[in-house]
Amino acid sequence: MTLLHSARTLAIAVLVSFGVITVPVASAQTAEHPDTPEPELRYKGAPVPEYDARQIITPGAPPLTETEFKHAQKIFFERCAGCHGVLRKGATGKPLTPDITQARGLEYLKVFINFGSPAGMPNWGASGEMTPEDVELMAKYLQHDPPQPPEWGMKEMRATWKVLVPPDQRPKKKMHDFDVDDIFSVTLRDSGEVALIDGPSKKIITTLNTGYAVHISRMSASGRYVFTIGRDALINQVDMWMNPPQTVATIKVGLEARSVETSKYKGFEDKYAIAGAYWPPQYVIMDGDTLEPLQIVSTRGMTVDTQEFHPEPRVAAIVASHEHPEFIVNVKETGKILLVNYEDVSNLKVTTIPAARYLHDGGWDSTKRYFLTAANKSDKIAIVDAKKQRLQALVDVDKIPHPGRGANIVDPKHGPVWVTSALGNEKITFIGTDPVNHPQQAWKVVRVLKGQGGGSLFVKSHPKSKNLYVDTPLNPQALFAQSVAVFDVNNLDAGFEVLPIAEWADLGEGPKRVVQPEYNKAGDEVWFSVWNGKEEVSALVVVDDRTRKLKAVIKDPRLVTPTGKFNVYNTVNDVY
């Protein structure tokens, strides 16, 4: 019991399933795969010939054959690195370098990988998502030195850039009867696809091949284009006017990535797109019609606190400013927020705002002037005044805030607030956002509620709703991971009601994590993903927001491991 308790309370990792990298392999033969850039072959470990097994040796680590090492790299790619980093130096999750992992030892590592922790680490073994053999393999692999991935510059980027349908060959008007504004782009994580689903009918319009485990879908200011970005850094530009919608351009902006956004400032709508990479640590500005890469900018530099050089400062959330022709770019490991002015992309102007480490997700307040974003391991929310282009405040919260884009509601006592939940505990934190009518509450924690537990990834509300939803998909307790808590925003002190989303889906066996509430265009329905194992049945559950009752269950063989969902209207207009 002592070992189990230690593993459950170990603050060594939050192996968030939304975090992945690509897989290193030595000596790739590019001649056999002429369409795949050589750095990708060396790193991804995808279409490469088999090799004779040989031992991979790191001093002090358990020996692994080359085959075992490659398999472990694939698991790390799919499950682990988003929180711990390509070089395993840590961010949302703590470092997993050999000096730490070898000291913990094999049995210790096996237990925490198997059972997870209440701080947000999934129970990979106990849930059945990793076999006992894979758990032991990962416990060995983490004691080895992490491979150093290759760089990815303009040459490599342009080699992957494809315009499948040139702009002059695209439709001049919408070619179908669907309300584009009420279409949902749904990530099908493990199949490397997205499903486009019609909100009113709940029918799948089409599925599209994309990058692996699409992290987000972002819509152009006009709503015409959907941009998806996979964790393998592949961007798809989808034309929603086509019948059915289809990909019109693609590009790989690196080897691992999370963020994509398009320009929204008046006069620049749809003109540019931007993507941020986890590896190499950089962002790229692209043409908004074709994804042609125009400027690549490295984010390597000094940290905001200790002023030390960091070799892997990854780009996390990116949002488009409504106040200036700027992209707001979070640089995770350095703790700096960049305001990237795109008026002249050949002569970029970048304002650097020191905030706190490690920057992650965030979103706008209800006025769309203030950007609020989580600094995970500093347990802070950084607030940027996009109009005055400066840091407004750093607000202390607890513990490992993870808001997604957050939720904007009107607190009956404190006025307009922005809400975040947390990976590390059950706290739901409300921050005042109205300096005009509620100056005493502005940029302060005004309320803290208790939810079901730690392991929350998203909170969600809507201007037309009286409800606040909080998921807990990474909590190791199945009861919490398979349900959501919902609060009445007009009676917050009354506590929460639990909605048994996974039970309503009626899927049978599997981990059945319930993740990411998303409203429809009208704000009267909330959609949830019931994310099951790859070989098991998954579903989307639709809840009537007014009654909190089940409205529909969407099941389809094409819905393989659904996770993130993005309604076109709400995403274009930053409604949350």
Coordinates of C-alpha atoms in Angstrom, one line a residue:
M1 CA 0.0 0.0 0.0
T2 CA 2.9 2.4 0.6
L3 CA 4.1 2.0 -2.9
L4 CA 0.6 2.5 -4.4
H5 CA 0.0 5.5 -2.2
S6 CA 3.3 7.0 -3.3
A7 CA 2.5 6.4 -6.9
R8 CA -0.9 8.0 -6.6
T9 CA 0.5 11.1 -5.0
L10 CA 3.6 11.4 -7.1
A11 CA 3.9 14.8 -8.7
I12 CA 6.0 13.5 -11.5
A13 CA 3.6 13.5 -14.4
V14 CA 0.3 14.4 -16.0
L15 CA 0.5 12.1 -19.0
V16 CA -2.4 13.9 -20.7
S17 CA -3.8 11.9 -23.6
F18 CA -4.0 15.1 -25.7
G19 CA -0.2 15.2 -25.7
V20 CA 1.9 13.4 -28.3
I21 CA 5.1 13.6 -30.3
T22 CA 6.5 11.9 -33.4
V23 CA 8.9 9.0 -33.3
P24 CA 12.7 9.1 -33.9
V25 CA 14.4 6.4 -36.0
A26 CA 18.0 6.3 -37.1
S27 CA 19.2 5.7 -40.7
A28 CA 16.0 6.2 -42.7
Q29 CA 16.3 5.3 -46.3
T30 CA 14.6 8.3 -48.1
A31 CA 15.0 6.7 -51.5
E32 CA 12.4 4.1 -50.6
H33 CA 9.9 6.9 -49.6
P34 CA 10.5 9.8 -52.0
D35 CA 7.3 11.7 -50.8
T36 CA 8.4 11.7 -47.1
P37 CA 11.1 14.3 -46.1
E38 CA 14.2 12.7 -44.6
P39 CA 13.9 14.5 -41.2
E40 CA 10.4 13.1 -40.8
L41 CA 11.6 9.6 -41.6
R42 CA 14.4 9.9 -39.1
Y43 CA 12.1 11.2 -36.4
K44 CA 8.6 9.8 -37.0
G45 CA 9.6 6.2 -37.4
A46 CA 6.7 5.6 -39.8
P47 CA 7.3 4.1 -43.3
V48 CA 10.9 2.7 -42.7
P49 CA 12.3 -0.7 -43.4
E50 CA 12.8 -3.2 -40.6
Y51 CA 16.2 -3.6 -39.0
D52 CA 17.9 -6.3 -37.0
A53 CA 17.3 -5.9 -33.3
R54 CA 20.1 -4.5 -31.4
Q55 CA 20.4 -3.2 -27.8
I56 CA 19.9 0.5 -27.0
I57 CA 22.1 1.3 -24.0
T58 CA 21.9 4.3 -21.7
P59 CA 24.2 4.0 -18.6
G60 CA 22.2 2.8 -15.6
A61 CA 19.0 2.0 -17.7
P62 CA 17.5 -1.4 -18.4
P63 CA 18.7 -2.6 -21.8
L64 CA 16.1 -2.4 -24.7
T65 CA 16.3 -3.9 -28.2
E66 CA 15.9 -1.5 -31.1
T67 CA 12.4 -2.9 -31.7
E68 CA 11.4 -2.4 -28.1
F69 CA 12.8 1.1 -28.2
K70 CA 10.8 2.0 -31.3
H71 CA 7.6 0.6 -29.8
A72 CA 8.1 2.7 -26.6
Q73 CA 8.8 5.8 -28.7
K74 CA 5.5 5.3 -30.5
I75 CA 3.6 5.0 -27.2
F76 CA 5.4 8.1 -25.9
F77 CA 4.4 9.8 -29.1
E78 CA 0.7 8.9 -28.7
R79 CA 0.3 9.3 -25.0
C80 CA 2.9 11.2 -23.1
A81 CA 5.1 13.9 -24.6
G82 CA 2.6 16.8 -24.8
C83 CA 3.0 17.4 -21.1
H84 CA 6.6 16.3 -20.6
G85 CA 8.2 17.6 -23.8
V86 CA 10.2 16.2 -26.6
L87 CA 13.3 16.3 -24.5
R88 CA 11.3 15.2 -21.4
K89 CA 12.3 18.3 -19.5
G90 CA 8.7 18.8 -18.2
A91 CA 6.0 21.5 -18.4
T92 CA 2.4 20.6 -17.5
G93 CA 3.9 17.3 -16.3
K94 CA 7.2 17.2 -14.5
P95 CA 10.6 16.2 -15.9
L96 CA 11.1 12.6 -16.9
T97 CA 14.9 12.7 -17.5
P98 CA 17.0 9.7 -16.6
D99 CA 18.5 11.3 -13.5
I100 CA 15.0 11.3 -12.0
T101 CA 13.5 8.2 -13.5
Q102 CA 16.5 5.9 -12.8
A103 CA 16.4 7.1 -9.1
R104 CA 12.7 6.1 -8.9
G105 CA 13.4 2.7 -10.2
L106 CA 11.5 0.2 -12.4
E107 CA 8.8 -1.0 -9.9
Y108 CA 8.0 2.6 -8.8
L109 CA 7.5 3.8 -12.4
K110 CA 5.4 0.8 -13.3
V111 CA 2.9 1.5 -10.4
F112 CA 2.4 5.1 -11.3
I113 CA 2.0 4.4 -15.0
N114 CA -0.5 1.7 -14.2
F115 CA -2.6 3.5 -11.6
G116 CA -2.2 7.2 -12.4
S117 CA -2.8 9.9 -9.9
P118 CA -5.6 12.3 -8.7
A119 CA -3.5 15.2 -10.0
G120 CA -4.5 14.3 -13.6
M121 CA -2.3 11.4 -14.7
P122 CA -4.4 8.8 -16.5
N123 CA -4.4 5.2 -15.2
W124 CA -3.0 3.7 -18.4
G125 CA -2.7 0.2 -17.2
A126 CA -5.7 -0.1 -14.9
S127 CA -8.0 1.4 -17.6
G128 CA -6.8 -1.3 -20.1
E129 CA -5.3 1.3 -22.5
M130 CA -1.8 -0.1 -21.9
T131 CA -1.0 -3.8 -21.5
P132 CA 1.1 -4.9 -18.5
E133 CA 3.9 -5.5 -21.0
D134 CA 3.6 -2.0 -22.4
V135 CA 3.5 -0.5 -18.8
E136 CA 6.8 -2.3 -18.0
L137 CA 8.3 -1.3 -21.4
M138 CA 7.5 2.4 -20.7
A139 CA 9.0 2.1 -17.2
K140 CA 12.2 1.0 -18.8
Y141 CA 12.1 3.4 -21.7
L142 CA 11.8 6.4 -19.4
Q143 CA 15.1 5.6 -17.8
H144 CA 16.9 6.1 -21.2
D145 CA 18.1 9.4 -22.7
P146 CA 15.5 11.0 -24.9
P147 CA 16.4 11.1 -28.6
Q148 CA 17.3 14.4 -30.1
P149 CA 14.9 15.2 -33.0
P150 CA 15.9 17.0 -36.2
E151 CA 15.1 20.6 -37.1
W152 CA 12.4 21.6 -39.6
G153 CA 13.0 24.7 -41.7
M154 CA 11.6 26.4 -44.8
K155 CA 13.0 23.7 -47.1
E156 CA 11.4 20.9 -45.2
M157 CA 8.2 22.8 -44.8
R158 CA 7.8 23.8 -48.4
A159 CA 8.5 20.2 -49.5
T160 CA 5.3 19.1 -47.7
W161 CA 3.1 22.1 -48.8
K162 CA 0.3 21.0 -51.2
V163 CA -2.5 23.1 -52.8
L164 CA -5.0 20.5 -53.8
V165 CA -7.6 22.9 -55.1
P166 CA -6.3 26.4 -56.1
P167 CA -8.4 29.3 -54.9
D168 CA -9.6 30.2 -58.4
Q169 CA -11.0 26.7 -58.8
R170 CA -13.0 26.8 -55.5
P171 CA -16.8 27.5 -55.4
K172 CA -18.0 31.1 -55.6
K173 CA -20.9 30.3 -53.3
K174 CA -22.0 27.6 -50.8
M175 CA -22.8 24.4 -52.8
H176 CA -25.0 22.7 -50.2
D177 CA -27.9 23.4 -47.9
F178 CA -26.2 22.9 -44.5
D179 CA -25.9 25.8 -42.1
V180 CA -22.1 26.1 -42.1
D181 CA -22.3 28.1 -38.8
D182 CA -23.9 25.1 -37.0
I183 CA -21.5 22.4 -38.2
F184 CA -19.2 20.7 -35.7
S185 CA -15.7 19.7 -36.5
V186 CA -15.0 16.6 -34.3
T187 CA -11.6 15.1 -33.8
L188 CA -11.4 11.4 -34.4
R189 CA -8.2 11.0 -32.5
D190 CA -6.8 7.6 -33.2
S191 CA -8.0 7.3 -36.8
G192 CA -6.3 10.6 -37.9
E193 CA -9.5 12.1 -39.1
V194 CA -12.1 14.7 -38.3
A195 CA -15.9 14.3 -38.7
L196 CA -18.0 17.2 -39.9
I197 CA -21.4 16.8 -38.2
D198 CA -24.5 18.8 -39.0
G199 CA -25.8 20.3 -35.7
P200 CA -29.5 20.3 -36.4
S201 CA -29.8 16.8 -37.8
K202 CA -26.9 15.2 -35.9
K203 CA -25.8 13.4 -39.1
I204 CA -22.2 13.0 -40.2
I205 CA -21.7 15.1 -43.4
T206 CA -18.3 13.7 -44.2
T207 CA -15.0 12.5 -42.6
L208 CA -11.7 13.8 -43.7
N209 CA -8.2 12.4 -43.4
T210 CA -6.0 14.8 -41.3
G211 CA -3.0 14.7 -39.1
Y212 CA -2.7 12.3 -36.2
A213 CA -4.8 13.2 -33.1
V214 CA -6.1 16.7 -34.2
H215 CA -5.6 19.0 -31.3
I216 CA -7.9 21.8 -32.4
S217 CA -10.0 23.0 -35.3
R218 CA -10.0 26.8 -35.9
M219 CA -12.3 28.6 -38.3
S220 CA -11.4 31.6 -40.6
A221 CA -13.0 34.9 -39.7
S222 CA -15.5 34.4 -42.5
G223 CA -16.4 30.9 -41.4
R224 CA -15.7 29.5 -44.8
Y225 CA -12.5 27.6 -43.9
V226 CA -11.8 25.1 -41.1
F227 CA -8.1 24.6 -40.2
T228 CA -7.1 21.5 -38.3
I229 CA -3.8 20.7 -36.9
G230 CA -2.6 17.3 -35.8
R231 CA -0.1 16.5 -33.1
D232 CA 2.1 15.4 -36.0
A233 CA 2.0 19.1 -37.2
L234 CA 0.0 18.4 -40.3
I235 CA -2.4 21.3 -41.1
N236 CA -5.5 20.7 -43.3
Q237 CA -7.4 23.6 -44.8
V238 CA -11.0 22.6 -45.4
D239 CA -13.4 24.5 -47.7
M240 CA -16.8 24.4 -46.0
W241 CA -18.6 25.7 -49.2
M242 CA -17.8 22.6 -51.2
N243 CA -20.2 19.7 -51.4
P244 CA -19.2 17.8 -49.4
P245 CA -16.5 20.0 -47.7
Q246 CA -13.0 18.9 -48.5
T247 CA -9.4 19.6 -47.9
V248 CA -8.0 22.2 -50.3
A249 CA -4.5 22.7 -48.9
T250 CA -2.1 20.9 -46.5
I251 CA 1.3 21.6 -44.9
K252 CA 3.5 20.1 -42.2
V253 CA 4.9 22.9 -40.0
G254 CA 7.2 20.7 -38.0
L255 CA 7.2 17.3 -36.3
E256 CA 4.9 18.0 -33.4
A257 CA 2.4 20.8 -32.9
R258 CA -0.7 22.0 -31.2
S259 CA -2.0 25.4 -32.4
V260 CA -3.4 27.1 -35.5
E261 CA -5.3 30.3 -35.9
T262 CA -6.3 32.8 -38.6
S263 CA -6.4 36.6 -38.8
K264 CA -9.6 38.3 -37.5
Y265 CA -8.7 42.0 -37.3
K266 CA -10.9 44.2 -39.5
G267 CA -9.4 44.5 -43.0
F268 CA -7.3 41.3 -42.5
E269 CA -10.0 38.7 -42.2
D270 CA -8.9 35.3 -43.7
K271 CA -5.7 36.9 -45.0
Y272 CA -3.2 35.0 -42.8
A273 CA -2.9 31.8 -40.9
I274 CA -0.4 31.0 -38.1
A275 CA 0.7 27.7 -36.6
G276 CA 2.9 27.0 -33.6
A277 CA 5.1 23.9 -33.2
Y278 CA 6.1 21.9 -30.2
W279 CA 9.1 20.7 -32.2
P280 CA 11.0 22.5 -33.5
P281 CA 10.1 25.3 -31.1
Q282 CA 8.8 27.9 -33.6
Y283 CA 5.8 29.5 -35.3
V284 CA 5.1 30.0 -38.9
I285 CA 2.9 32.6 -40.7
M286 CA 1.2 31.4 -43.8
D287 CA -1.1 32.7 -46.6
G288 CA -4.7 32.3 -45.5
D289 CA -5.9 31.0 -48.9
T290 CA -3.2 28.5 -49.7
L291 CA -1.1 27.8 -46.5
E292 CA 2.0 28.9 -48.3
P293 CA 4.6 29.4 -45.6
L294 CA 5.8 33.0 -45.5
Q295 CA 7.8 33.5 -42.2
I296 CA 9.2 31.0 -39.7
V297 CA 10.2 32.4 -36.3
S298 CA 12.1 30.4 -33.6
T299 CA 11.0 30.8 -30.0
R300 CA 14.2 29.5 -28.4
G301 CA 15.4 31.9 -25.7
M302 CA 15.7 32.9 -22.1
T303 CA 13.1 32.0 -19.4
V304 CA 11.1 34.7 -17.8
D305 CA 12.1 33.8 -14.2
T306 CA 15.6 32.5 -14.0
Q307 CA 16.8 34.1 -17.2
E308 CA 18.3 30.8 -18.4
F309 CA 18.4 29.6 -22.0
H310 CA 15.8 27.0 -22.8
P311 CA 16.3 24.8 -25.9
E312 CA 12.7 23.7 -26.3
P313 CA 10.2 26.5 -25.6
R314 CA 7.1 25.1 -27.3
V315 CA 4.3 27.2 -28.8
A316 CA 1.0 26.5 -27.0
A317 CA -2.2 28.5 -27.4
I318 CA -2.5 31.1 -30.2
V319 CA -5.5 33.5 -30.4
A320 CA -6.3 36.2 -32.9
S321 CA -6.5 39.7 -31.4
H322 CA -9.7 41.8 -32.0
E323 CA -7.9 45.0 -31.0
H324 CA -4.9 45.1 -33.4
P325 CA -3.7 43.1 -36.4
E326 CA -1.9 40.7 -34.1
F327 CA -1.6 37.1 -33.1
I328 CA -1.2 36.4 -29.4
V329 CA 1.3 33.5 -29.0
N330 CA 2.0 31.6 -25.8
V331 CA 5.5 30.3 -25.5
K332 CA 5.3 27.6 -22.9
E333 CA 8.7 27.0 -21.4
T334 CA 10.0 30.5 -21.4
G335 CA 6.8 31.9 -20.0
K336 CA 6.6 34.7 -22.5
I337 CA 3.5 35.9 -24.4
L338 CA 4.2 37.3 -27.9
L339 CA 2.1 39.8 -29.7
V340 CA 3.0 39.2 -33.4
N341 CA 1.9 42.0 -35.6
Y342 CA 1.1 40.8 -39.2
E343 CA 0.6 44.2 -40.9
D344 CA 3.9 43.5 -42.7
V345 CA 4.9 39.9 -42.5
S346 CA 8.2 40.6 -44.2
N347 CA 9.1 42.9 -41.3
L348 CA 7.4 41.4 -38.3
K349 CA 6.9 43.5 -35.2
V350 CA 6.8 41.4 -32.0
T351 CA 5.9 42.7 -28.6
T352 CA 7.2 40.4 -25.8
I353 CA 5.3 40.3 -22.6
P354 CA 6.9 38.5 -19.6
A355 CA 4.3 36.3 -17.8
A356 CA 5.0 33.0 -16.0
R357 CA 5.9 29.4 -16.8
Y358 CA 4.5 27.1 -18.3
L359 CA 2.0 28.8 -20.5
H360 CA -0.7 26.6 -21.9
D361 CA -4.3 27.2 -23.0
G362 CA -6.5 30.3 -22.6
G363 CA -9.2 32.4 -24.0
W364 CA -10.9 35.8 -24.1
D365 CA -13.0 37.5 -21.5
S366 CA -16.6 38.4 -22.6
T367 CA -15.5 41.7 -24.2
K368 CA -12.7 40.1 -26.2
R369 CA -10.2 42.7 -25.0
Y370 CA -8.5 40.7 -22.3
F371 CA -6.8 37.4 -22.9
L372 CA -6.6 35.0 -19.9
T373 CA -4.3 32.1 -20.0
A374 CA -3.0 29.4 -17.7
A375 CA 0.6 29.2 -16.6
N376 CA 0.3 25.6 -15.5
K377 CA 3.3 24.9 -13.2
S378 CA 3.4 28.4 -11.8
D379 CA -0.3 28.0 -10.7
K380 CA -1.1 31.3 -12.2
I381 CA -3.5 32.9 -14.7
A382 CA -1.8 35.5 -16.9
I383 CA -4.0 38.3 -18.2
V384 CA -3.1 40.4 -21.2
D385 CA -4.8 43.7 -22.2
A386 CA -4.8 43.2 -25.9
K387 CA -5.8 46.8 -26.5
K388 CA -3.0 48.4 -24.5
Q389 CA -0.6 45.5 -25.4
R390 CA 0.6 44.9 -21.9
L391 CA 0.3 42.4 -19.0
Q392 CA -2.7 43.4 -16.9
A393 CA -2.2 40.9 -14.0
L394 CA -0.8 37.6 -12.8
V395 CA -3.4 35.9 -10.6
D396 CA -2.5 33.0 -8.3
V397 CA -4.7 29.9 -8.6
D398 CA -4.4 26.3 -7.4
K399 CA -3.3 23.7 -8.8
I400 CA -2.3 23.2 -12.5
P401 CA -5.0 25.3 -14.1
H402 CA -6.3 23.9 -17.3
P403 CA -9.2 26.0 -18.7
G404 CA -9.3 25.1 -22.4
R405 CA -10.5 28.5 -23.5
G406 CA -12.2 29.1 -20.2
A407 CA -15.9 30.0 -19.6
N408 CA -17.4 33.5 -19.3
I409 CA -20.4 33.9 -17.0
V410 CA -22.1 36.6 -15.0
D411 CA -21.6 35.8 -11.3
P412 CA -24.7 36.9 -9.3
K413 CA -22.5 38.5 -6.7
H414 CA -19.3 39.5 -8.5
G415 CA -20.5 40.4 -12.0
P416 CA -18.7 39.2 -15.2
V417 CA -16.1 36.5 -14.5
W418 CA -13.9 34.1 -16.4
V419 CA -13.7 30.5 -15.1
T420 CA -11.0 27.8 -15.1
S421 CA -10.8 24.3 -13.7
A422 CA -7.7 22.4 -12.8
L423 CA -5.8 19.2 -13.4
G424 CA -4.3 19.1 -9.9
N425 CA -7.4 19.3 -7.7
E426 CA -11.1 19.8 -7.7
K427 CA -11.1 23.6 -7.5
I428 CA -13.0 25.7 -10.0
T429 CA -11.7 29.3 -9.9
F430 CA -13.6 32.5 -10.9
I431 CA -11.7 35.6 -11.8
G432 CA -13.4 39.0 -12.1
T433 CA -13.1 40.6 -15.6
D434 CA -15.1 43.9 -15.3
P435 CA -12.8 46.8 -14.4
V436 CA -15.5 49.3 -15.3
N437 CA -18.5 48.3 -13.3
H438 CA -16.9 45.9 -10.8
P439 CA -13.4 47.4 -10.2
Q440 CA -13.0 45.9 -6.8
Q441 CA -13.4 42.4 -8.2
A442 CA -11.4 42.9 -11.4
W443 CA -8.4 40.6 -11.9
K444 CA -8.9 38.9 -8.6
V445 CA -10.1 35.4 -7.6
V446 CA -13.7 36.2 -6.4
R447 CA -15.0 32.6 -6.0
V448 CA -13.7 29.1 -5.7
L449 CA -16.0 26.1 -6.1
K450 CA -15.4 22.4 -5.6
G451 CA -16.1 20.1 -8.4
Q452 CA -15.9 16.3 -8.7
G453 CA -12.1 16.1 -8.5
G454 CA -8.8 16.8 -10.3
G455 CA -8.1 15.8 -13.9
S456 CA -10.4 18.4 -15.5
L457 CA -9.5 19.7 -19.0
F458 CA -12.4 21.9 -19.9
V459 CA -15.1 24.2 -18.5
K460 CA -17.9 25.6 -20.7
S461 CA -20.8 28.0 -20.6
H462 CA -22.7 30.2 -23.1
P463 CA -24.2 33.7 -23.0
K464 CA -27.7 32.2 -23.4
S465 CA -27.2 29.4 -20.8
K466 CA -27.7 29.3 -17.0
N467 CA -25.3 26.4 -16.7
L468 CA -21.5 25.9 -16.2
Y469 CA -20.2 22.4 -17.2
V470 CA -16.9 20.9 -15.8
D471 CA -15.4 17.7 -17.2
T472 CA -12.9 15.4 -15.4
P473 CA -11.7 13.0 -18.1
L474 CA -8.2 12.5 -16.6
N475 CA -9.4 11.6 -13.1
P476 CA -8.3 8.0 -12.3
Q477 CA -11.7 7.4 -10.7
A478 CA -14.0 6.0 -13.4
L479 CA -17.1 7.6 -11.8
F480 CA -15.6 11.0 -12.2
A481 CA -14.0 10.5 -15.6
Q482 CA -17.3 9.2 -17.1
S483 CA -19.5 12.0 -15.9
V484 CA -19.6 15.8 -15.8
A485 CA -20.5 18.3 -13.0
V486 CA -23.0 21.1 -13.9
F487 CA -23.6 24.3 -11.8
D488 CA -26.5 26.7 -11.9
V489 CA -24.7 30.1 -12.5
N490 CA -27.6 31.8 -10.7
N491 CA -27.2 29.7 -7.6
L492 CA -23.6 28.7 -7.5
D493 CA -23.6 28.0 -3.8
A494 CA -26.0 25.1 -4.3
G495 CA -23.3 22.8 -5.5
F496 CA -23.3 20.7 -8.7
E497 CA -25.4 18.1 -10.3
V498 CA -23.7 15.1 -11.9
L499 CA -24.7 14.1 -15.4
P500 CA -23.9 10.4 -16.2
I501 CA -22.9 11.1 -19.7
A502 CA -21.1 7.7 -20.4
E503 CA -24.0 5.8 -18.9
W504 CA -26.4 7.6 -21.2
A505 CA -24.2 6.6 -24.2
D506 CA -24.6 2.9 -23.3
L507 CA -21.4 1.8 -24.8
G508 CA -20.4 -1.3 -22.8
E509 CA -16.8 -1.9 -22.0
G510 CA -13.9 0.6 -22.1
P511 CA -12.5 3.6 -20.2
K512 CA -15.2 5.9 -21.7
R513 CA -13.7 9.2 -20.7
V514 CA -16.1 12.1 -21.1
V515 CA -14.5 15.2 -22.5
Q516 CA -15.0 18.8 -23.7
P517 CA -18.5 20.2 -23.6
E518 CA -19.3 22.3 -26.7
Y519 CA -22.5 24.3 -27.4
N520 CA -24.4 24.4 -30.7
K521 CA -24.9 27.7 -32.5
A522 CA -28.2 28.5 -30.6
G523 CA -26.7 27.8 -27.2
D524 CA -29.5 25.4 -26.2
E525 CA -27.6 22.1 -26.6
V526 CA -24.3 20.8 -25.2
W527 CA -22.3 18.1 -27.0
F528 CA -20.0 15.7 -25.1
S529 CA -17.4 13.2 -26.4
V530 CA -17.5 9.8 -24.8
W531 CA -13.9 8.8 -25.7
N532 CA -13.5 5.1 -25.6
G533 CA -10.7 2.8 -26.6
K534 CA -9.7 2.5 -30.2
E535 CA -11.1 -1.0 -30.5
E536 CA -14.2 -0.1 -28.6
V537 CA -17.4 1.9 -29.4
S538 CA -17.3 5.6 -28.8
A539 CA -20.1 8.2 -29.1
L540 CA -21.2 11.8 -28.9
V541 CA -23.9 12.6 -26.3
V542 CA -26.1 15.7 -26.8
V543 CA -27.8 17.2 -23.7
D544 CA -30.7 19.7 -23.6
D545 CA -29.1 22.6 -21.8
R546 CA -32.3 23.9 -20.3
T547 CA -33.5 20.6 -18.8
R548 CA -30.1 18.9 -18.4
K549 CA -31.7 15.8 -19.9
L550 CA -30.4 13.5 -22.6
K551 CA -31.4 14.7 -26.1
A552 CA -29.5 12.4 -28.5
V553 CA -26.7 9.9 -28.7
I554 CA -24.7 9.9 -31.9
K555 CA -23.2 6.5 -32.7
D556 CA -21.5 5.6 -35.9
P557 CA -18.6 3.2 -36.8
R558 CA -16.8 6.2 -38.2
L559 CA -16.7 7.9 -34.7
V560 CA -13.3 6.4 -33.7
T561 CA -12.1 7.9 -30.4
P562 CA -13.8 11.3 -30.6
T563 CA -12.3 14.0 -28.4
G564 CA -12.4 17.7 -29.3
K565 CA -15.5 19.3 -30.9
F566 CA -15.6 22.8 -32.4
N567 CA -18.8 24.5 -33.5
V568 CA -18.2 26.8 -36.4
Y569 CA -20.2 29.8 -35.1
N570 CA -18.9 29.7 -31.6
T571 CA -15.3 29.2 -32.7
V572 CA -15.4 32.1 -35.2
N573 CA -16.9 34.4 -32.7
D574 CA -15.0 33.3 -29.6
V575 CA -18.1 32.3 -27.7
Y576 CA -17.4 30.4 -24.5

